[in-house]
Amino acid sequence: MTLPTKMLDHEDRDATAGFTLVELLVILALLALSAVLVVPALARAKGDARAFQCLNNTHELNRAWRMWTDDNQDLLLYSSGLSSVPASDARTWVFGDVDFDGNNRATWDVTYAIAKSPLWPYCGTNADIWRCPADGSYVQTASGIKPRVRSYAMNLYLGGFAGTGGGWPLVSNLRLYFKYSEIADPSPAHLFVFTEMRPDGIVWNNFMTAMDGYPSSPALFQFSDFPGYSHDGAAGFSFADGHGELHQWKDRRTTPPTIPVSPTGPQIISPNNEDVAWLQDHSTRPK
């Protein structure tokens, strides 16, 4: 016998009719709002991860730097060599300019310069820690496009140019540090060792802080090198005591837009720039 089919009442029919147009519009609006909230959060998370990795890179380079010093009677590596003193390469933390010339192997070939650095065996022969994950710069070579291999530079005043001021008048009256035990003013916790550089400004293997105006004439402040700012307007630094920090720049003059070639030219005047004051306070002292 065939059982009678249950008749749907009005409420049952509404429950099985699906979403109304209004309900669909509400759902779409909620999804759009979620995207607005979630996508920036994911972007920030990705940026935070890159900043953390960058800090870790400078920490690993810093650790290698200190290990080399401990194995070499307290001596410090030079931040830069001198072409007139080829032997200085053996005491320089890394040689070779990083530019946009595809014929310059130091820019894109790890084996050319980085693998010959005194720090190479101390950093586990890991080329990844020499490049900031936010550094997307590359160079066109004869064999194709290749990423540039180094994003970091060393504080110029750690060893200077092969133990000298390199003929720079800016450096002649400033303190250079040749042994770890000489780092007292500023203290190891306040003297930076490594920092990331702008892709258009790294070039040499040192970061030169212009000390003009230090400490009481801020109208004379200027830049010799612009610092990096790839982490939402901040740059990673490691310090002689081993700690690292992400420093946020405050003055817009510190972070002009990048340009597609390495800049050369005179000092960039930047009066009363508090970022210059911070760099000066963490770089060196007058003799």
Short mmCIF file of N, CA, C and O in Angstrom, two decimals, residues 14-129:
data_model
loop_
_atom_site.label_atom_id
_atom_site.label_comp_id
_atom_site.label_asym_id
_atom_site.label_seq_id
_atom_site.Cartn_x
_atom_site.Cartn_y
_atom_site.Cartn_z
N ASP A 14 9.26 27.49 3.16
CA ASP A 14 10.21 28.60 3.31
C ASP A 14 11.58 28.10 3.72
O ASP A 14 12.62 28.61 3.28
N ALA A 15 11.61 27.03 4.55
CA ALA A 15 12.89 26.53 5.05
C ALA A 15 13.69 25.86 3.95
O ALA A 15 14.91 25.74 4.04
N THR A 16 13.05 25.38 2.91
CA THR A 16 13.76 24.68 1.85
C THR A 16 13.92 25.51 0.60
O THR A 16 14.38 25.03 -0.43
N ALA A 17 13.56 26.77 0.66
CA ALA A 17 13.57 27.59 -0.55
C ALA A 17 14.91 28.21 -0.85
O ALA A 17 15.07 28.86 -1.87
N GLY A 18 15.99 28.03 0.05
CA GLY A 18 17.31 28.62 -0.19
C GLY A 18 17.38 30.05 0.31
O GLY A 18 16.48 30.55 0.98
N PHE A 19 18.51 30.72 -0.04
CA PHE A 19 18.72 32.10 0.41
C PHE A 19 17.91 33.08 -0.43
O PHE A 19 17.76 32.92 -1.64
N THR A 20 17.42 34.08 0.21
CA THR A 20 16.77 35.16 -0.51
C THR A 20 17.83 36.09 -1.07
O THR A 20 19.00 36.04 -0.70
N LEU A 21 17.43 36.96 -1.95
CA LEU A 21 18.35 37.92 -2.55
C LEU A 21 18.98 38.81 -1.48
O LEU A 21 20.18 39.08 -1.51
N VAL A 22 18.18 39.21 -0.52
CA VAL A 22 18.70 40.06 0.55
C VAL A 22 19.76 39.33 1.36
O VAL A 22 20.82 39.88 1.69
N GLU A 23 19.46 38.05 1.67
CA GLU A 23 20.43 37.26 2.43
C GLU A 23 21.74 37.08 1.66
O GLU A 23 22.83 37.15 2.23
N LEU A 24 21.65 36.83 0.36
CA LEU A 24 22.85 36.70 -0.46
C LEU A 24 23.66 37.98 -0.47
O LEU A 24 24.90 37.97 -0.38
N LEU A 25 22.99 39.10 -0.56
CA LEU A 25 23.69 40.39 -0.55
C LEU A 25 24.40 40.61 0.78
O LEU A 25 25.52 41.12 0.83
N VAL A 26 23.74 40.22 1.87
CA VAL A 26 24.36 40.36 3.19
C VAL A 26 25.61 39.48 3.29
O VAL A 26 26.66 39.90 3.79
N ILE A 27 25.50 38.23 2.80
CA ILE A 27 26.65 37.32 2.84
C ILE A 27 27.80 37.86 2.01
O ILE A 27 28.96 37.84 2.42
N LEU A 28 27.49 38.36 0.81
CA LEU A 28 28.54 38.93 -0.04
C LEU A 28 29.19 40.12 0.62
O LEU A 28 30.42 40.31 0.54
N ALA A 29 28.40 40.94 1.30
CA ALA A 29 28.96 42.10 1.99
C ALA A 29 29.88 41.67 3.11
O ALA A 29 30.96 42.24 3.33
N LEU A 30 29.48 40.61 3.84
CA LEU A 30 30.33 40.10 4.92
C LEU A 30 31.63 39.52 4.39
O LEU A 30 32.69 39.69 4.98
N LEU A 31 31.55 38.81 3.26
CA LEU A 31 32.77 38.26 2.64
C LEU A 31 33.70 39.39 2.19
O LEU A 31 34.92 39.31 2.35
N ALA A 32 33.14 40.44 1.61
CA ALA A 32 33.95 41.57 1.18
C ALA A 32 34.62 42.23 2.37
O ALA A 32 35.80 42.60 2.33
N LEU A 33 33.85 42.38 3.47
CA LEU A 33 34.42 42.98 4.68
C LEU A 33 35.53 42.11 5.24
O LEU A 33 36.58 42.62 5.68
N SER A 34 35.33 40.79 5.21
CA SER A 34 36.37 39.88 5.68
C SER A 34 37.65 40.03 4.87
O SER A 34 38.76 40.01 5.40
N ALA A 35 37.49 40.17 3.55
CA ALA A 35 38.66 40.34 2.69
C ALA A 35 39.40 41.62 3.02
O ALA A 35 40.63 41.66 3.07
N VAL A 36 38.63 42.68 3.28
CA VAL A 36 39.24 43.97 3.63
C VAL A 36 40.06 43.85 4.90
O VAL A 36 41.13 44.43 5.04
N LEU A 37 39.56 43.06 5.85
CA LEU A 37 40.25 42.91 7.13
C LEU A 37 41.37 41.89 7.08
O LEU A 37 42.43 42.09 7.67
N VAL A 38 41.14 40.78 6.38
CA VAL A 38 42.09 39.67 6.40
C VAL A 38 43.30 39.92 5.50
O VAL A 38 44.44 39.65 5.89
N VAL A 39 43.07 40.42 4.29
CA VAL A 39 44.19 40.60 3.35
C VAL A 39 45.28 41.51 3.91
O VAL A 39 46.46 41.16 3.87
N PRO A 40 44.93 42.70 4.45
CA PRO A 40 46.00 43.51 5.05
C PRO A 40 46.69 42.80 6.21
O PRO A 40 47.90 42.95 6.40
N ALA A 41 45.91 42.04 6.99
CA ALA A 41 46.51 41.32 8.11
C ALA A 41 47.51 40.28 7.62
O ALA A 41 48.60 40.11 8.19
N LEU A 42 47.15 39.59 6.52
CA LEU A 42 48.08 38.62 5.94
C LEU A 42 49.32 39.31 5.40
O LEU A 42 50.44 38.81 5.53
N ALA A 43 49.13 40.48 4.77
CA ALA A 43 50.27 41.24 4.25
C ALA A 43 51.19 41.67 5.39
O ALA A 43 52.41 41.60 5.27
N ARG A 44 50.58 42.12 6.50
CA ARG A 44 51.39 42.51 7.65
C ARG A 44 52.14 41.31 8.22
O ARG A 44 53.30 41.41 8.61
N ALA A 45 51.46 40.17 8.27
CA ALA A 45 52.10 38.97 8.78
C ALA A 45 53.29 38.58 7.92
O ALA A 45 54.35 38.19 8.42
N LYS A 46 53.11 38.69 6.60
CA LYS A 46 54.22 38.38 5.69
C LYS A 46 55.36 39.36 5.90
O LYS A 46 56.53 38.98 5.94
N GLY A 47 55.01 40.67 6.06
CA GLY A 47 56.03 41.67 6.31
C GLY A 47 56.75 41.43 7.62
O GLY A 47 57.97 41.58 7.72
N ASP A 48 55.97 41.05 8.66
CA ASP A 48 56.58 40.77 9.96
C ASP A 48 57.53 39.58 9.86
O ASP A 48 58.60 39.58 10.49
N ALA A 49 57.15 38.57 9.09
CA ALA A 49 58.01 37.39 8.93
C ALA A 49 59.32 37.77 8.24
O ALA A 49 60.39 37.29 8.62
N ARG A 50 59.23 38.63 7.24
CA ARG A 50 60.45 39.08 6.55
C ARG A 50 61.33 39.90 7.49
O ARG A 50 62.56 39.76 7.48
N ALA A 51 60.71 40.76 8.29
CA ALA A 51 61.48 41.57 9.23
C ALA A 51 62.17 40.68 10.25
O ALA A 51 63.34 40.89 10.59
N PHE A 52 61.46 39.67 10.74
CA PHE A 52 62.06 38.74 11.70
C PHE A 52 63.23 38.00 11.08
O PHE A 52 64.29 37.84 11.70
N GLN A 53 63.07 37.54 9.82
CA GLN A 53 64.14 36.83 9.16
C GLN A 53 65.33 37.74 8.92
O GLN A 53 66.49 37.33 9.05
N CYS A 54 65.06 39.01 8.57
CA CYS A 54 66.14 39.97 8.36
C CYS A 54 66.93 40.17 9.65
O CYS A 54 68.17 40.18 9.65
N LEU A 55 66.22 40.32 10.77
CA LEU A 55 66.90 40.46 12.05
C LEU A 55 67.72 39.21 12.37
O LEU A 55 68.83 39.30 12.91
N ASN A 56 67.16 38.06 12.05
CA ASN A 56 67.90 36.82 12.28
C ASN A 56 69.16 36.77 11.43
O ASN A 56 70.22 36.31 11.89
N ASN A 57 69.07 37.26 10.20
CA ASN A 57 70.25 37.29 9.33
C ASN A 57 71.35 38.16 9.93
O ASN A 57 72.53 37.77 9.97
N THR A 58 70.99 39.37 10.38
CA THR A 58 72.00 40.24 10.96
C THR A 58 72.56 39.64 12.25
O THR A 58 73.74 39.81 12.56
N HIS A 59 71.71 38.92 12.98
CA HIS A 59 72.18 38.25 14.19
C HIS A 59 73.22 37.18 13.85
O HIS A 59 74.26 37.06 14.53
N GLU A 60 72.94 36.39 12.80
CA GLU A 60 73.88 35.33 12.41
C GLU A 60 75.20 35.92 11.91
O GLU A 60 76.27 35.39 12.21
N LEU A 61 75.12 36.98 11.12
CA LEU A 61 76.35 37.64 10.68
C LEU A 61 77.11 38.19 11.87
O LEU A 61 78.35 38.11 11.94
N ASN A 62 76.39 38.77 12.81
CA ASN A 62 77.00 39.34 14.01
C ASN A 62 77.69 38.26 14.84
O ASN A 62 78.80 38.44 15.36
N ARG A 63 77.03 37.12 14.96
CA ARG A 63 77.61 36.01 15.72
C ARG A 63 78.88 35.52 15.05
O ARG A 63 79.90 35.25 15.73
N ALA A 64 78.87 35.41 13.72
CA ALA A 64 80.06 35.00 12.99
C ALA A 64 81.19 36.01 13.19
O ALA A 64 82.36 35.65 13.37
N TRP A 65 80.84 37.30 13.16
CA TRP A 65 81.82 38.38 13.37
C TRP A 65 82.49 38.24 14.74
O TRP A 65 83.70 38.35 14.85
N ARG A 66 81.69 37.99 15.76
CA ARG A 66 82.24 37.87 17.11
C ARG A 66 83.09 36.60 17.26
O ARG A 66 84.13 36.60 17.94
N MET A 67 82.66 35.52 16.64
CA MET A 67 83.44 34.28 16.70
C MET A 67 84.80 34.46 16.05
O MET A 67 85.82 33.97 16.56
N TRP A 68 84.84 35.17 14.91
CA TRP A 68 86.13 35.44 14.27
C TRP A 68 87.03 36.23 15.20
O TRP A 68 88.23 35.94 15.33
N THR A 69 86.48 37.23 15.87
CA THR A 69 87.25 38.05 16.81
C THR A 69 87.79 37.21 17.96
O THR A 69 88.95 37.35 18.36
N ASP A 70 86.96 36.34 18.50
CA ASP A 70 87.39 35.48 19.60
C ASP A 70 88.53 34.56 19.18
O ASP A 70 89.39 34.21 20.00
N ASP A 71 88.56 34.17 17.92
CA ASP A 71 89.62 33.28 17.41
C ASP A 71 90.86 34.04 16.95
O ASP A 71 91.84 33.42 16.53
N ASN A 72 90.80 35.39 16.99
CA ASN A 72 91.90 36.18 16.45
C ASN A 72 92.35 37.28 17.42
O ASN A 72 92.53 38.44 17.04
N GLN A 73 92.57 36.87 18.67
CA GLN A 73 93.17 37.74 19.68
C GLN A 73 92.48 39.10 19.81
O GLN A 73 93.14 40.14 19.91
N ASP A 74 91.14 39.09 19.76
CA ASP A 74 90.34 40.29 20.01
C ASP A 74 90.32 41.27 18.84
O ASP A 74 89.69 42.33 18.92
N LEU A 75 91.01 40.95 17.74
CA LEU A 75 91.02 41.85 16.59
C LEU A 75 89.63 41.93 15.95
O LEU A 75 88.86 40.97 16.00
N LEU A 76 89.34 43.07 15.34
CA LEU A 76 88.11 43.24 14.58
C LEU A 76 88.41 43.23 13.09
O LEU A 76 89.46 43.72 12.66
N LEU A 77 87.49 42.68 12.33
CA LEU A 77 87.61 42.73 10.88
C LEU A 77 87.41 44.16 10.39
O LEU A 77 86.72 44.97 11.02
N TYR A 78 88.03 44.48 9.26
CA TYR A 78 87.81 45.79 8.64
C TYR A 78 86.42 45.81 7.99
O TYR A 78 85.99 44.83 7.39
N SER A 79 85.78 46.96 8.08
CA SER A 79 84.51 47.09 7.37
C SER A 79 84.73 47.19 5.87
O SER A 79 83.86 46.82 5.08
N SER A 80 85.89 47.71 5.46
CA SER A 80 86.23 47.84 4.04
C SER A 80 87.73 47.65 3.84
O SER A 80 88.53 47.98 4.72
N GLY A 81 88.09 47.14 2.67
CA GLY A 81 89.50 47.05 2.32
C GLY A 81 89.92 48.27 1.53
O GLY A 81 89.19 49.26 1.43
N LEU A 82 91.12 48.21 0.98
CA LEU A 82 91.64 49.26 0.12
C LEU A 82 92.22 48.60 -1.12
O LEU A 82 93.02 47.66 -1.01
N SER A 83 91.84 49.08 -2.29
CA SER A 83 92.35 48.48 -3.52
C SER A 83 93.87 48.61 -3.61
O SER A 83 94.53 47.79 -4.24
N SER A 84 94.41 49.62 -2.95
CA SER A 84 95.87 49.81 -2.97
C SER A 84 96.58 48.85 -2.01
O SER A 84 97.80 48.76 -2.02
N VAL A 85 95.80 48.15 -1.20
CA VAL A 85 96.38 47.18 -0.26
C VAL A 85 95.64 45.85 -0.45
O VAL A 85 94.75 45.51 0.33
N PRO A 86 95.97 45.10 -1.51
CA PRO A 86 95.22 43.87 -1.80
C PRO A 86 95.16 42.90 -0.64
O PRO A 86 94.16 42.20 -0.47
N ALA A 87 96.22 42.87 0.17
CA ALA A 87 96.24 41.93 1.29
C ALA A 87 95.16 42.23 2.32
O ALA A 87 94.82 41.39 3.15
N SER A 88 94.59 43.44 2.26
CA SER A 88 93.57 43.80 3.23
C SER A 88 92.30 42.99 3.06
O SER A 88 91.48 42.90 3.98
N ASP A 89 92.13 42.36 1.89
CA ASP A 89 90.93 41.55 1.67
C ASP A 89 90.82 40.42 2.70
O ASP A 89 89.73 40.03 3.09
N ALA A 90 91.98 39.89 3.13
CA ALA A 90 91.97 38.78 4.08
C ALA A 90 91.48 39.21 5.46
O ALA A 90 91.09 38.38 6.26
N ARG A 91 91.50 40.52 5.71
CA ARG A 91 91.09 41.05 7.02
C ARG A 91 89.78 41.85 6.89
O ARG A 91 89.27 42.37 7.87
N THR A 92 89.22 41.93 5.70
CA THR A 92 87.98 42.66 5.46
C THR A 92 86.81 41.69 5.52
O THR A 92 86.89 40.58 4.99
N TRP A 93 85.71 42.11 6.14
CA TRP A 93 84.61 41.17 6.38
C TRP A 93 84.06 40.60 5.08
O TRP A 93 83.66 39.45 5.02
N VAL A 94 84.05 41.40 4.00
CA VAL A 94 83.74 40.89 2.67
C VAL A 94 84.22 41.94 1.68
O VAL A 94 84.18 43.14 1.95
N PHE A 95 84.74 41.51 0.55
CA PHE A 95 85.16 42.47 -0.47
C PHE A 95 84.18 42.43 -1.62
O PHE A 95 83.30 41.56 -1.71
N GLY A 96 84.32 43.38 -2.54
CA GLY A 96 83.47 43.41 -3.73
C GLY A 96 82.28 44.32 -3.57
O GLY A 96 81.53 44.24 -2.59
N ASP A 97 82.10 45.23 -4.53
CA ASP A 97 80.95 46.11 -4.55
C ASP A 97 79.70 45.36 -5.03
O ASP A 97 79.80 44.40 -5.79
N VAL A 98 78.54 45.82 -4.58
CA VAL A 98 77.27 45.29 -5.07
C VAL A 98 76.58 46.42 -5.84
O VAL A 98 76.22 47.44 -5.26
N ASP A 99 76.44 46.23 -7.15
CA ASP A 99 75.86 47.29 -7.98
C ASP A 99 74.89 46.66 -8.96
O ASP A 99 74.37 45.57 -8.73
N PHE A 100 74.64 47.34 -10.06
CA PHE A 100 73.72 46.83 -11.07
C PHE A 100 74.44 46.50 -12.38
O PHE A 100 73.82 46.46 -13.44
N ASP A 101 75.73 46.23 -12.28
CA ASP A 101 76.54 45.87 -13.44
C ASP A 101 76.59 44.35 -13.56
O ASP A 101 77.15 43.67 -12.70
N GLY A 102 76.00 43.83 -14.61
CA GLY A 102 75.97 42.39 -14.80
C GLY A 102 77.33 41.76 -14.99
O GLY A 102 77.49 40.54 -14.86
N ASN A 103 78.34 42.57 -15.29
CA ASN A 103 79.70 42.05 -15.44
C ASN A 103 80.43 41.96 -14.11
O ASN A 103 81.54 41.43 -14.04
N ASN A 104 79.83 42.50 -13.07
CA ASN A 104 80.43 42.47 -11.74
C ASN A 104 79.96 41.22 -11.00
O ASN A 104 78.86 41.18 -10.47
N ARG A 105 80.81 40.22 -10.94
CA ARG A 105 80.41 38.95 -10.35
C ARG A 105 80.13 39.05 -8.86
O ARG A 105 79.36 38.25 -8.31
N ALA A 106 80.74 40.02 -8.19
CA ALA A 106 80.50 40.18 -6.75
C ALA A 106 79.03 40.49 -6.47
O ALA A 106 78.53 40.24 -5.38
N THR A 107 78.34 41.02 -7.47
CA THR A 107 76.93 41.37 -7.31
C THR A 107 76.03 40.14 -7.28
O THR A 107 75.07 40.09 -6.51
N TRP A 108 76.34 39.12 -8.07
CA TRP A 108 75.40 38.00 -8.22
C TRP A 108 75.99 36.61 -7.99
O TRP A 108 75.24 35.64 -7.87
N ASP A 109 77.32 36.49 -7.87
CA ASP A 109 77.97 35.19 -7.74
C ASP A 109 78.49 35.01 -6.31
O ASP A 109 79.45 35.66 -5.90
N VAL A 110 77.83 34.15 -5.55
CA VAL A 110 78.22 33.92 -4.15
C VAL A 110 79.67 33.47 -4.04
O VAL A 110 80.40 33.85 -3.12
N THR A 111 80.13 32.67 -5.00
CA THR A 111 81.48 32.11 -4.92
C THR A 111 82.57 33.15 -5.15
O THR A 111 83.72 32.93 -4.79
N TYR A 112 82.21 34.26 -5.76
CA TYR A 112 83.22 35.26 -6.14
C TYR A 112 83.75 36.03 -4.94
O TYR A 112 84.96 36.26 -4.83
N ALA A 113 82.88 36.46 -4.02
CA ALA A 113 83.33 37.28 -2.90
C ALA A 113 82.84 36.73 -1.56
O ALA A 113 83.63 36.54 -0.64
N ILE A 114 81.54 36.48 -1.44
CA ILE A 114 81.00 36.06 -0.15
C ILE A 114 81.65 34.78 0.35
O ILE A 114 82.01 34.66 1.53
N ALA A 115 81.83 33.80 -0.52
CA ALA A 115 82.43 32.53 -0.11
C ALA A 115 83.91 32.67 0.26
O ALA A 115 84.49 31.73 0.82
N LYS A 116 84.49 33.82 -0.04
CA LYS A 116 85.89 34.08 0.33
C LYS A 116 86.00 34.99 1.55
O LYS A 116 87.10 35.36 1.96
N SER A 117 84.86 35.35 2.13
CA SER A 117 84.85 36.19 3.32
C SER A 117 85.43 35.43 4.52
O SER A 117 85.21 34.23 4.66
N PRO A 118 86.15 36.12 5.41
CA PRO A 118 86.61 35.47 6.64
C PRO A 118 85.44 34.94 7.49
O PRO A 118 85.63 34.03 8.30
N LEU A 119 84.25 35.50 7.29
CA LEU A 119 83.09 35.05 8.06
C LEU A 119 82.43 33.80 7.49
O LEU A 119 81.61 33.18 8.17
N TRP A 120 82.76 33.46 6.25
CA TRP A 120 82.06 32.36 5.57
C TRP A 120 82.05 31.07 6.38
O TRP A 120 80.98 30.48 6.59
N PRO A 121 83.17 30.60 6.89
CA PRO A 121 83.11 29.34 7.66
C PRO A 121 82.41 29.50 9.00
O PRO A 121 81.90 28.51 9.56
N TYR A 122 82.33 30.72 9.51
CA TYR A 122 81.70 30.95 10.80
C TYR A 122 80.18 31.07 10.70
O TYR A 122 79.49 31.01 11.72
N CYS A 123 79.66 31.27 9.50
CA CYS A 123 78.21 31.38 9.35
C CYS A 123 77.64 30.15 8.66
O CYS A 123 76.58 30.21 8.03
N GLY A 124 78.34 29.03 8.77
CA GLY A 124 77.83 27.77 8.24
C GLY A 124 77.75 27.74 6.73
O GLY A 124 76.95 26.98 6.19
N THR A 125 78.57 28.55 6.07
CA THR A 125 78.57 28.67 4.60
C THR A 125 77.14 28.82 4.07
O THR A 125 76.78 28.24 3.05
N ASN A 126 76.36 29.61 4.78
CA ASN A 126 74.94 29.82 4.43
C ASN A 126 74.80 31.16 3.72
O ASN A 126 74.83 32.23 4.35
N ALA A 127 74.61 31.13 2.41
CA ALA A 127 74.51 32.36 1.62
C ALA A 127 73.21 33.10 1.89
O ALA A 127 73.14 34.32 1.66
N ASP A 128 72.19 32.41 2.38
CA ASP A 128 70.89 33.05 2.57
C ASP A 128 70.93 34.18 3.59
O ASP A 128 70.18 35.16 3.47
N ILE A 129 71.80 34.09 4.59
CA ILE A 129 71.81 35.10 5.63
C ILE A 129 72.48 36.40 5.18
O ILE A 129 72.45 37.39 5.91
#
